[in-house]
Amino acid sequence: MPAFTMDPGWLVYDPSPSMPSYALPPGAVDAHCHVFGPGDEFAYAPERKYTPCDAGKAELYALRDLLGFERNVVVQATCHGADNSAMLDALRHAKGRARGVATVRPDVDDSELALMHEAGVRAVRFNFVRRLVDPKPDAYYLGILERIAPLGWHVVVYFEAADLVERWGLITSLPTVVVVDHMGRPDVTKDVDGPEFARFVRLMTEHENVWSKVTCPERLSASGPPGYDDVVPFARRLVETFPDRVLWGTDWPHPNLTSHMPDDGALVDFVPRIATSEDLRRRLLVDNPTRLYWGT
Ligand code: 0GY
């Protein structure tokens, strides 16, 4: 018997994705992906809101090689809470080809932070999405910020469009680079020029430390596969307006999808539709993540 049983109805990642038609440039980084367990080796957190399928480092790095990425940024998933063991183990087996984004609590030991840095962690994630975590007061996040300041780490934030209004003060007060997951989860059935997305664009315009991942068409789209056409104008707007502050990643193994599981090869083929020149694609896939996570 496995230690954990995935949630009923959980959609498992595609075990045999297609080869993308788009050939990724040398040095391309998958800047948003996760590892789940395996649960027998790295237990899922008692406070988790979901139990996923196991999806470990071997499968992640096989996907990296198949799609043509050179590096990964492995983001701590909420099913592991603040126990970063699976993510750190993935980094330690990547031979320098992976960096990490951790979840920590304000009382984390300095020695633990130092070990994480050595393994390749360069950021913490503040997650405000209520179906994934129980919300905490702003002071909690500011406590974490104090702890990571000596390490020079940045902050990755995950919120839904409505949370941006509530957390605007906190998010705009962060003194580090702030990377927003999945464009702040816009409602892509609304107008790209409407007030909701304008608020997000204003965040990035007024705060030059704010970056965005132009990720997850499969999660944001109402029109669905294969084209995820409704997501294109949103992602393209950010890529063209902020070409030096955007990142892209697969989001493998795609937690909590309910309608369909994407083909990761087809997701790579989405990139040329949102970054329409070779220069924009090189900045999105190579230059920006390499500068932010490898410092070069
Ligand atoms: C994502 C999105 C989700 C989940 C998590 O850490 C997580 O559990 O990030 C989601 O359910 O929207 O970025 O993988």
Coordinates of C-alpha atoms in Angstrom, one line a residue, residues 9 32 72 84-85 121 253 259 296:
G9 CA -10.6 12.5 -9.8
H32 CA 7.9 27.1 -13.0
N72 CA 14.6 24.2 -14.1
N84 CA 11.1 21.5 1.4
S85 CA 12.8 18.1 1.4
V121 CA 17.2 28.1 -3.4
P253 CA 2.9 18.2 -13.1
S259 CA -11.0 19.9 -17.2
T296 CA 24.6 35.7 -14.9

